[in-house]
Coordinates of C-alpha atoms in Angstrom, one line a residue:
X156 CA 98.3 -49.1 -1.1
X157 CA 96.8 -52.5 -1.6
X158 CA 99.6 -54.0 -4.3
X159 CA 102.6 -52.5 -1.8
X160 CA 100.9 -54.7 1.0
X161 CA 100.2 -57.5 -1.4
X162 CA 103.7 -57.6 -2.1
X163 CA 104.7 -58.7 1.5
X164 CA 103.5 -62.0 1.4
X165 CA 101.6 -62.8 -1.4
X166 CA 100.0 -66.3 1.1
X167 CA 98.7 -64.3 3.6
X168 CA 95.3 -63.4 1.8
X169 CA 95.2 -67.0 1.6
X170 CA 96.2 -67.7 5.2
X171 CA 93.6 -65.0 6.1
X172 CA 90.7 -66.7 4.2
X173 CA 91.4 -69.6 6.4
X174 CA 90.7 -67.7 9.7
X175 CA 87.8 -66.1 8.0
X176 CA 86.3 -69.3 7.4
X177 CA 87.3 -70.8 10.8
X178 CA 85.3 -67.0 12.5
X179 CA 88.7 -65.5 13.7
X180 CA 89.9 -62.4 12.5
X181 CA 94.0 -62.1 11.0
X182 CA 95.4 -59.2 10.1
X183 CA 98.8 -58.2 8.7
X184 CA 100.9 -55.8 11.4
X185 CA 103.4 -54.0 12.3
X186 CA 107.0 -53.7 10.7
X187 CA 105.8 -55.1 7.9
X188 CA 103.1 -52.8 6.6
X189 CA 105.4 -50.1 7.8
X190 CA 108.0 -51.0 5.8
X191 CA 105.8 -51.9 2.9
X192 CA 104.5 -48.0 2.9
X193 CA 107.6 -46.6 3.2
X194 CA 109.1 -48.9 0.1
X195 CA 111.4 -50.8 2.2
X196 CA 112.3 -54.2 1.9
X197 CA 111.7 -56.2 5.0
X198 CA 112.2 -59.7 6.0
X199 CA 109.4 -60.6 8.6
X200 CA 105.8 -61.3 8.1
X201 CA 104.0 -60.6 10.9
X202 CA 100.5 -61.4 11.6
X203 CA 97.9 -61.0 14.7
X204 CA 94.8 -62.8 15.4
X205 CA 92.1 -63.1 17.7
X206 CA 92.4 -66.9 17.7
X207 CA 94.0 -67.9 20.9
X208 CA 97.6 -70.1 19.9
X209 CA 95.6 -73.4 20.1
X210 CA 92.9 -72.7 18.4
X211 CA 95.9 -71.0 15.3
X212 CA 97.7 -74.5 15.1
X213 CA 94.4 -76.0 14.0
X214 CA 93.6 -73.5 11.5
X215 CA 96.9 -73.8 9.6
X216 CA 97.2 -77.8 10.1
X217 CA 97.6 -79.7 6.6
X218 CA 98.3 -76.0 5.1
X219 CA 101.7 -74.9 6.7
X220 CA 104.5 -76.4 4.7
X221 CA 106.3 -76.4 8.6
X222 CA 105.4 -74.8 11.8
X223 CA 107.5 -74.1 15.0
X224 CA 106.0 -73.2 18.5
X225 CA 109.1 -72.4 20.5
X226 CA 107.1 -68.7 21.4
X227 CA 103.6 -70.3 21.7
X228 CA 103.8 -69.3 25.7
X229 CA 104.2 -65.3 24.5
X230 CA 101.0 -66.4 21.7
X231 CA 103.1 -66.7 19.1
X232 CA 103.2 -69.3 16.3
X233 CA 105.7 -69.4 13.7
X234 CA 105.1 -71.0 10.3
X235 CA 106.3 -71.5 6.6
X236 CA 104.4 -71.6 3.5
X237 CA 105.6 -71.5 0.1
X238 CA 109.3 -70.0 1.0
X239 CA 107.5 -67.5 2.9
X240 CA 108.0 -67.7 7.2
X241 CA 105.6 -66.1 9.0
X242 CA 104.6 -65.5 12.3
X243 CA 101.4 -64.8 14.3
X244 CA 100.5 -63.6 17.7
X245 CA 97.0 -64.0 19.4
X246 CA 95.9 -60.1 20.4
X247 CA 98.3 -59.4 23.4
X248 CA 99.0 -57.1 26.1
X249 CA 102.4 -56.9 28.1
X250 CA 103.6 -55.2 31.0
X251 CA 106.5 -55.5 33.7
X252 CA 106.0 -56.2 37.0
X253 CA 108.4 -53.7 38.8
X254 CA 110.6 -56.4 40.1
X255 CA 110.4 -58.5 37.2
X256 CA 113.1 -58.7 33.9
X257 CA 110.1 -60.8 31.9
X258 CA 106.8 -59.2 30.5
X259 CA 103.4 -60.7 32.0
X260 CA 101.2 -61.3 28.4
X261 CA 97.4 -61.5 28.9
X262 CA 95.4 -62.1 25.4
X263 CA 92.7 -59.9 23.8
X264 CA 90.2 -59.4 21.6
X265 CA 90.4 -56.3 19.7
X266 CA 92.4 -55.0 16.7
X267 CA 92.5 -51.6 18.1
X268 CA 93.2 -52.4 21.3
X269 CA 95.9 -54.6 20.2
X270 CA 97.5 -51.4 17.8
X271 CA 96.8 -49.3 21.0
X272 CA 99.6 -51.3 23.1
X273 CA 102.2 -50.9 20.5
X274 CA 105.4 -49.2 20.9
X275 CA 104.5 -46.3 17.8
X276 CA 101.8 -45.0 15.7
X277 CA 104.5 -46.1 12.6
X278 CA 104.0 -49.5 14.4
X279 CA 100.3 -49.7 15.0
X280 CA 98.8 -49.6 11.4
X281 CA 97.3 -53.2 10.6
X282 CA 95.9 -55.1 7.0
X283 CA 93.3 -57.0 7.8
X284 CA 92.8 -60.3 5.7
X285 CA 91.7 -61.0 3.4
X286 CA 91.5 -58.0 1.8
X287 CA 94.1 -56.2 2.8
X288 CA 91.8 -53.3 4.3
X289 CA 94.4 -50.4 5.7
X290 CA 93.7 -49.8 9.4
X291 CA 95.1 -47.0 11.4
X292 CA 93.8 -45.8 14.2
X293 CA 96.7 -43.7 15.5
X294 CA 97.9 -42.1 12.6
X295 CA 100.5 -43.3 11.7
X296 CA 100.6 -43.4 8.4
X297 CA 100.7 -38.9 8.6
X298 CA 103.9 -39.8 10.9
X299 CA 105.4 -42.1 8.2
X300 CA 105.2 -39.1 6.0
X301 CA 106.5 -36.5 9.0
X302 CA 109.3 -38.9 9.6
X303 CA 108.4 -38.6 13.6
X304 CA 107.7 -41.3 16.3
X305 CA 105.1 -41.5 18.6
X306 CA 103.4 -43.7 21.0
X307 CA 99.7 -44.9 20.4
X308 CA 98.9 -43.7 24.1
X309 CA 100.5 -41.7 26.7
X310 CA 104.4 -42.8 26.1
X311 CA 104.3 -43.3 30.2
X312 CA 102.1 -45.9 29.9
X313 CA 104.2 -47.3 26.9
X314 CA 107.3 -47.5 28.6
X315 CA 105.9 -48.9 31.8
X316 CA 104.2 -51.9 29.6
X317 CA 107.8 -52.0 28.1
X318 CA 110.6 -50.4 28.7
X319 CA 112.7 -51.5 26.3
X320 CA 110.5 -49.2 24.2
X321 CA 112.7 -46.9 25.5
X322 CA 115.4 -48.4 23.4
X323 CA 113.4 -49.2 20.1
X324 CA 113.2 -45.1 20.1
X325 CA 116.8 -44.8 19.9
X326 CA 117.0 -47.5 17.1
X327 CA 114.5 -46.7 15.0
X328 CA 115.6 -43.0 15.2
X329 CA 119.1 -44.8 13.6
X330 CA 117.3 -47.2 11.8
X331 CA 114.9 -44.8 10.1
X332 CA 116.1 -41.5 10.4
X333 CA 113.1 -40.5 11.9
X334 CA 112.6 -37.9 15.0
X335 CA 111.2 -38.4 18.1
X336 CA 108.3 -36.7 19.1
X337 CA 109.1 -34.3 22.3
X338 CA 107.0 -35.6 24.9
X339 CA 108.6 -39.3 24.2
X340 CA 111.5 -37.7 24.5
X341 CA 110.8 -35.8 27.5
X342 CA 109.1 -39.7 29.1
X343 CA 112.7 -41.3 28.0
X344 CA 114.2 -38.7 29.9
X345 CA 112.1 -39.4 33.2
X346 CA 112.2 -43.0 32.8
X347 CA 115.7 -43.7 32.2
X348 CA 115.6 -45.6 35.2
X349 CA 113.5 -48.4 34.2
X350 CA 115.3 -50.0 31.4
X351 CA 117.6 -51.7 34.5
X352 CA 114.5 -53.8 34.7
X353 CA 115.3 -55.5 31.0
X354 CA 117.5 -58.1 30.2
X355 CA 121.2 -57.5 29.1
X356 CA 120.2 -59.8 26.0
X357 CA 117.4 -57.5 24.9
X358 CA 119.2 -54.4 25.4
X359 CA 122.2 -55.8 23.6
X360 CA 120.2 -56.8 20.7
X361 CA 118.4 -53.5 20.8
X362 CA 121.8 -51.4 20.8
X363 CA 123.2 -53.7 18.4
X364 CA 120.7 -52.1 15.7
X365 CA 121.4 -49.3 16.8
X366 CA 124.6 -48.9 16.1
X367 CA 124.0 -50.9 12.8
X368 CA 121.6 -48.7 11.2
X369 CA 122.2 -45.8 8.6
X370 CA 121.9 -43.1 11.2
X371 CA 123.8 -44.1 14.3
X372 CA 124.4 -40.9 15.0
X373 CA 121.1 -39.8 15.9
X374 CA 120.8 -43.2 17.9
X375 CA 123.1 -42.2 20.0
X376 CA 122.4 -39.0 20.7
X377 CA 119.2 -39.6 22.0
X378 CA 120.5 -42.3 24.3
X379 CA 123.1 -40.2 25.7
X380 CA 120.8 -37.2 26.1
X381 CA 117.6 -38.9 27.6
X382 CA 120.3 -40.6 30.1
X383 CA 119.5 -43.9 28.9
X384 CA 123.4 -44.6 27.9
X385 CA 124.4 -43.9 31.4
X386 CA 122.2 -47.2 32.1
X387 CA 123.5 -49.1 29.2
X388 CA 126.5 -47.9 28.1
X389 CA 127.7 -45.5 30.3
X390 CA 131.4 -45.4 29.1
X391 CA 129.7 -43.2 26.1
X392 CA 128.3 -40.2 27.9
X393 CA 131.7 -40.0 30.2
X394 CA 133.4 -39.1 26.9
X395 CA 131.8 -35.9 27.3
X396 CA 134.7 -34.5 29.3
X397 CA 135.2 -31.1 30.6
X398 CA 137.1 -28.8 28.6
X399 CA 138.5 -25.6 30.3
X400 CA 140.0 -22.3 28.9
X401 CA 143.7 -23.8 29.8
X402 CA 143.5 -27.4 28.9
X403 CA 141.8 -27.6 25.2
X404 CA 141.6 -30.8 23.4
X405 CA 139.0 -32.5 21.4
X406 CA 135.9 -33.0 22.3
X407 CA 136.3 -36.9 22.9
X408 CA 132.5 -37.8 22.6
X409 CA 132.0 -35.6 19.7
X410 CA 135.7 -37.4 18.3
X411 CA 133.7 -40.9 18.8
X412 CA 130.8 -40.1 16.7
X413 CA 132.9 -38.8 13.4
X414 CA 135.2 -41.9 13.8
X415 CA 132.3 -44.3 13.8
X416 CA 130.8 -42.5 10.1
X417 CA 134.2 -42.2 8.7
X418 CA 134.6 -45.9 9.4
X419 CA 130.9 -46.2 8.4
X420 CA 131.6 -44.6 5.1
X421 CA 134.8 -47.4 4.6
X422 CA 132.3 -50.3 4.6
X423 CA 132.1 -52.5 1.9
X424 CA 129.6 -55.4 2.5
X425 CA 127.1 -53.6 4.4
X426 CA 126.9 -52.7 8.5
X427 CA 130.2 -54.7 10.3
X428 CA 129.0 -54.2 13.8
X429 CA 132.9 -55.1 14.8
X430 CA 134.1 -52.3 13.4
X431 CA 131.4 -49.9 14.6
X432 CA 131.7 -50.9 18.0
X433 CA 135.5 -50.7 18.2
X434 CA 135.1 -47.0 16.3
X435 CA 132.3 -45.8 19.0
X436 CA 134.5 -47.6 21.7
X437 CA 138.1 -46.7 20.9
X438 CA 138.7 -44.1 23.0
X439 CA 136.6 -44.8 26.1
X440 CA 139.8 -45.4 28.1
X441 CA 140.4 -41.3 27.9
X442 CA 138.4 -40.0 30.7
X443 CA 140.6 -42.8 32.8
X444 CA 143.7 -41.7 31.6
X445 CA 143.5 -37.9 31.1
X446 CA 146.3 -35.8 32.7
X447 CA 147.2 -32.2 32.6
X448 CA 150.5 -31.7 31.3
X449 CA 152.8 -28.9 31.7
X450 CA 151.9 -26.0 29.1
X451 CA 148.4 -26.6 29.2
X452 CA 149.3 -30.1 27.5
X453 CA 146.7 -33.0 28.2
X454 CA 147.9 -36.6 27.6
X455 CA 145.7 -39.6 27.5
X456 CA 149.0 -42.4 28.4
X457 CA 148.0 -45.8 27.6
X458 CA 144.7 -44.9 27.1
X459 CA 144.3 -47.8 24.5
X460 CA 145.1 -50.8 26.6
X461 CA 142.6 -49.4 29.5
X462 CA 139.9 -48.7 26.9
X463 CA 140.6 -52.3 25.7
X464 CA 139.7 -53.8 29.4
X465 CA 136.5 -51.9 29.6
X466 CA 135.2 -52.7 26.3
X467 CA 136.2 -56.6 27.3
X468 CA 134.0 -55.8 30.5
X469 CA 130.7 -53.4 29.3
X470 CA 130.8 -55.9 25.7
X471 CA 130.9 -58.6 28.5
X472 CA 127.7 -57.7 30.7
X473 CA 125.8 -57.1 27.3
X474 CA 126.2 -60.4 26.7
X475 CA 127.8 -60.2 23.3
X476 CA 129.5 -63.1 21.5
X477 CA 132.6 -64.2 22.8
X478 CA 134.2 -64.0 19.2
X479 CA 132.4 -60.7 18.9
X480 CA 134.3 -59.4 22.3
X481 CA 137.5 -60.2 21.4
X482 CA 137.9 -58.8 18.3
X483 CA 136.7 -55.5 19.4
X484 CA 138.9 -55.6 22.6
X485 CA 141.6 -56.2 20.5
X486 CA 141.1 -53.3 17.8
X487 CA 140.5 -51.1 20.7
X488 CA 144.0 -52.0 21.9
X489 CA 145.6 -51.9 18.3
X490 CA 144.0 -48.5 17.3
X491 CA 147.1 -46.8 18.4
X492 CA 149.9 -48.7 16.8
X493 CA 149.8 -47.1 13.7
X494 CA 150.7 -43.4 15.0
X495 CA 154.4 -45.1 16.1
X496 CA 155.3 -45.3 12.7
X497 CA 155.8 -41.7 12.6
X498 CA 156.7 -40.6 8.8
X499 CA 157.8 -43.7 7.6
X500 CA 161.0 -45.3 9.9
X501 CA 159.6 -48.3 11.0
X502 CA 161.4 -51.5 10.0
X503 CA 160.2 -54.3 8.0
X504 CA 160.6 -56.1 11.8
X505 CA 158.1 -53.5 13.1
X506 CA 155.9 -53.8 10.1
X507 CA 156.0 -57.9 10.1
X508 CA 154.4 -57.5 14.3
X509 CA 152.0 -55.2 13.0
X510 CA 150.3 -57.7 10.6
X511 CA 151.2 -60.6 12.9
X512 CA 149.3 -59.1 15.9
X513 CA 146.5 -57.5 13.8
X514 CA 145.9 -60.7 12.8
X515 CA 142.5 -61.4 10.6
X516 CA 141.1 -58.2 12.0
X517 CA 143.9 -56.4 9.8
X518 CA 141.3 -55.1 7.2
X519 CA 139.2 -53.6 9.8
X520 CA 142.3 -52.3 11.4
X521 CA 142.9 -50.5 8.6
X522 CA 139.7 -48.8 8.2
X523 CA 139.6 -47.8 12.2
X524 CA 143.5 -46.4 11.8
X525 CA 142.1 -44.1 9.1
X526 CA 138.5 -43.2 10.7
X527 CA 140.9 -42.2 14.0
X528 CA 141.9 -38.7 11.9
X529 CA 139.3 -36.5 12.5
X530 CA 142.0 -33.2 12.3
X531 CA 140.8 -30.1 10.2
X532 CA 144.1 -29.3 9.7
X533 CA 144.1 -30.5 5.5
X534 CA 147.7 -30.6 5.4
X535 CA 148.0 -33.1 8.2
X536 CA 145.5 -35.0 7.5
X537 CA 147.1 -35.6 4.0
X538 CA 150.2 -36.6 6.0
X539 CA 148.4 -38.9 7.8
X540 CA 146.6 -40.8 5.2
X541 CA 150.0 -40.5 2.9
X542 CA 152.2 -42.4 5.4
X543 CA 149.1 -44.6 6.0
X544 CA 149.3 -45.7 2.2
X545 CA 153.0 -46.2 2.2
X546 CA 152.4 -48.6 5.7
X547 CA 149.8 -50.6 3.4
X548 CA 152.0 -50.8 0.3
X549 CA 154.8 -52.2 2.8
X550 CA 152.3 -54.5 3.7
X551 CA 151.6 -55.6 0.7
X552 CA 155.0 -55.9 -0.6
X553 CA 156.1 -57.7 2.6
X554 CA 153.2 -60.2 1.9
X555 CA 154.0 -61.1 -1.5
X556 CA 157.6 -61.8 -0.7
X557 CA 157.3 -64.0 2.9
X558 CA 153.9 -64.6 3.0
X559 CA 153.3 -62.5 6.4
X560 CA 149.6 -63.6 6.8
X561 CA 150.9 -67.3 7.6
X562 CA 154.5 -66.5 9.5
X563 CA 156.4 -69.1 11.5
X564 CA 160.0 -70.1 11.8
X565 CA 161.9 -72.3 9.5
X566 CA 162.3 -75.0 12.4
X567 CA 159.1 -76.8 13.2
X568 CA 158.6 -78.4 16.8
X569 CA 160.4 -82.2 16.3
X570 CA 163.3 -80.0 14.3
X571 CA 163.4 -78.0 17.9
X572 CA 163.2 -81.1 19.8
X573 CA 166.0 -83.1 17.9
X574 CA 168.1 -80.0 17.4
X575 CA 168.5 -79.4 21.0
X576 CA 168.4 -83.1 22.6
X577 CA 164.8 -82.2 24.3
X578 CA 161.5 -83.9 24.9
X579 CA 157.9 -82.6 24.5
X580 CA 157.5 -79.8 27.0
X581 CA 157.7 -76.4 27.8
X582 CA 160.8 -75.8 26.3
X583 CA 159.8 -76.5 22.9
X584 CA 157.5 -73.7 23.1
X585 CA 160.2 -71.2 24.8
X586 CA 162.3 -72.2 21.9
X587 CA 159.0 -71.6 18.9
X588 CA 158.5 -68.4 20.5
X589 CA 162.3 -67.4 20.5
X590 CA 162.2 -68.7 16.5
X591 CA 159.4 -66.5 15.6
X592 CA 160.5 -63.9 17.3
X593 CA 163.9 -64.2 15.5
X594 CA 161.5 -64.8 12.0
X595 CA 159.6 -61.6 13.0
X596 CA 163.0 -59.5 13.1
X597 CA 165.2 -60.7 10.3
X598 CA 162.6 -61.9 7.8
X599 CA 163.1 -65.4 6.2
X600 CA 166.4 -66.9 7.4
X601 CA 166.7 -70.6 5.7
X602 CA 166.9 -73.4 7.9
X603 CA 170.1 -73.7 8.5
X604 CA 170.5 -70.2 9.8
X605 CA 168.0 -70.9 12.1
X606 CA 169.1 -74.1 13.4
X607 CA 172.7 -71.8 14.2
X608 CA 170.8 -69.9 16.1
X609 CA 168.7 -71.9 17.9
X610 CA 172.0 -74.0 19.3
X611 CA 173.1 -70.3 19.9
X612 CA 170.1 -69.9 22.1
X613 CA 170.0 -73.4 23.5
X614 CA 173.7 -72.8 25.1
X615 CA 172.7 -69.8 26.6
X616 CA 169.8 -71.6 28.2
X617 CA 171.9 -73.9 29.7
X618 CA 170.6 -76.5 27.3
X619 CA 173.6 -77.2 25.0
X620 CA 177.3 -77.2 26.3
X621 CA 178.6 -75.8 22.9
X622 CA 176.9 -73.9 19.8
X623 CA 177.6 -74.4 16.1
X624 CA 179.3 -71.1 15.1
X625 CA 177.4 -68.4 13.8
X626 CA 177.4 -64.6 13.4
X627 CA 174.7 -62.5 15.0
X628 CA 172.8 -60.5 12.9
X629 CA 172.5 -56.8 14.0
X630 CA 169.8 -55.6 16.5
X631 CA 167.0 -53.7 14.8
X632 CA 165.2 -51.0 16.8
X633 CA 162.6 -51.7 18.9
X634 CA 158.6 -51.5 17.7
X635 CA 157.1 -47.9 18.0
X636 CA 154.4 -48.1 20.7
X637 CA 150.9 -46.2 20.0
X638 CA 150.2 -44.3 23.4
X639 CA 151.4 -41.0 23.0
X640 CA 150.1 -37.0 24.3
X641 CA 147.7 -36.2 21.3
X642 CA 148.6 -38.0 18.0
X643 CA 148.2 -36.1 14.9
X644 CA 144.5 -36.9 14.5
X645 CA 143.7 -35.9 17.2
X646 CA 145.8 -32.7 17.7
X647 CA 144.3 -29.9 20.4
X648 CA 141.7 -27.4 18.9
X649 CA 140.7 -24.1 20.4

């Protein structure tokens, strides 16, 4: 046990002599030593002390290779040694006032009591230094090896320090695997209420791991069924809608959780939280849009473009990243599109508006278009992913032959501008926009068929008295449209 601690940071005996010497105590805490037992790699070091923050800065003075205090005033100090960053708190306590979104932190003087106010036992075993002597007064290293979390004390009293505890259940449930003990569960449950009291930041970086983790699933789950979601993200437990003998269709929450592993199990580079949002979100405009259809039919009409407003709004009050709430709006509005294309009919027009309003988030598109069939019918699920393939490989080809990724007219802006006999303004862009879509249509044109038509288009704005002559090429049909009844992934079950 001694080498899998050592192996966290191999300058913290040293660092830990150094407070021995000084008459403070230092242990290594926490995630770490967690982590450590259970063979994981980890990337924080995290220390605690009985030296209060001052009385820290003096010890590792001339020995630090850097040091930052920007969470001395929560009795933290953050240094870096050797290519190792590590961090250390003075023995703390924290509790929320009732009325108040930041904790109150008092210092102490105990190890144990220290490891008593931490969230779980899995969190509560400690190293002291030097010597890396294994502390654990709250077993948890027995619910390391039962996979379960529990609170030190009375998980009341846990949650009413923190509440965001609360939270840090559901995540390391994803994060780990692990279970949750029944009477944290059961204190979840009761005090549901109490993570209002929390930042939006916190919780956001809290549900953000969450979803993240390797077992999101269970994550989720627990939020929804302690009624925590319904505080945080209450758009997931509403998917949960009512299904009676005459009106069967999916189960929409149940629909949300198998999108999110089978887009999951499409990842290449590790956790994309874009995509996992936009798979667990996709289809929270439903319960919005349900209607009961003649012949026991239920449609769900433009569910996509409402489900893309909440997201914009519950992504918004999270405080997410504004890059980070666009592009998961917007997949959330494009999950549809694909199930227009039907078995293959749409044109190389349709295709070329596909890619040109999927944008960059094409790839992810992709794998949240194929996640979205969750039918057990085999045979139509074979369908789906067949015509899928043939969409990609028109994709490709289409790529390879106009370069669809960078599409724009033939006619830049001054062409526009000397073509017609117009200044800068916003003509010039009524006239781009009428290019592209004209480039978007019929493909790659040359420039002089698209100087005919833009005189074309410039008499009938008034613009030009008379048009070089030029023949108009044929109408192609319009772009298939995603909102539908039930598309074939997501067909009614009994």
């Amino acid at each position: 046990m001694t080498e899998l601690l050592r192996r966290v940071a191999p300058v913290a005996d040293e660092l830990g002599a150094r407070f021995a010497a000084a008459g403070h105590e230092l242990a290594l805490v926490g995630g770490p030593v967690r982590d450590a037992l259970l063979r994981r790699a980890g990337k924080d070091v995290d220390l605690t002390t009985d030296a209060p923050p001052q009385k820290v800065l003096e010890i590792i003075n001339g020995w630090a290779d850097n040091v930052w205090t920007i969470g001395i005033e929560f009795g933290t100090v953050g240094l870096r040694k050797n290519g190792h960053e590590l961090e250390i708190t003075t023995y703390r306590s924290e509790s929320y006032d009732p009325k108040s979104r930041k904790p109150e932190v008092s210092y102490g003087t105990s190890l144990v009591e220290d490891l008593r106010r931490r969230d779980f036992a899995v969190n509560a075993m400690a190293a002291r230094l030097p010597g890396y002597e294994f502390v654990d007064p709250f077993g948890g290293l027995t619910d390391l090896q039962r996979k379960v979390l529990r609170t030190p004390g009375r998980p009341e009293d846990s949650f009413s320090d923190d509440p965001l505890r609360m939270m840090r259940a559901a995540r390391f449930a994803s994060q780990l695997g692990f279970t949750v003990a029944p009477d944290v569960v059961e204190a979840m449950t009761n005090m549901a209420g109490r993570i209002e009291i929390v930042s939006a930041e916190r919780v956001r970086e809290e549900l953000s791991k969450l979803v993240c983790g390797a077992y999101p699933r269970e994550g989720l789950a627990l939020l929804v069924d302690t009624g925590l979601a319904a505080h945080v993200l209450p758009e997931l437990p509403k998917l949960r809608l009512e299904i009676d003998e005459h009106h069967r269709h999916k189960d929409v929450y149940e629909h949300s959780l198998i999108v999110l592993e089978q887009a999951i199990a499409q990842e290449e580079n590790g956790p994309d939280l874009v995509l996992r949002l936009a798979a667990l979100l996709h289809d929270i405009g439903k319960p919005k849009t349900r209607r009961f259809e003649a012949g026991g039919r239920v449609s769900f009409h433009h569910h996509e473009v409402v489900g893309a407003k909440m997201t914009r709004k519950r992504l918004t009050e999270l405080r997410y990243p504004k890059d980070v709430i666009n592009e998961v709006s917007r997949l959330v509005e494009l999950h549809l599109r694909f199930h227009g294309y039907g078995t293959g009919e749409w044109t190389d027009s349709a295709v070329r508006r596909y890619v040109r309003d999927a944008g960059p988030l094409l790839s992810r598109l992709h794998k949240l278009t194929r996640a979205d069939c969750t039918t057990r019918n085999k045979r139509k699920a074979d369908r789906l992913r067949r015509t899928y393939d043939d969409l990609e490989a028109r994709i490709d080809r289409l790529a390879e032959e106009e370069e669809l990724a960078s599409i724009r007219p033939e006619i830049d802006g001054n062409e526009i501008q000397a073509i017609l006999g117009i200044k800068p303004g916003p003509i010039v862009g009524k006239a781009y926009k009428f290019l592209l879509e004209l480039r978007l249509d019929r493909g790659p044109i040359g420039k002089e068929t698209a100087a005919e038509e833009l005189r074309r288009w410039g008499v009938e704005q008034g613009l030009l008295s008379s048009a070089e002559p030029g023949a108009d090429g044929p109408a192609e049909p319009a772009e298939p449209t995603g909102s539908s009844v039930q598309h074939e992934g997501e067909e009614a079950e009994s």
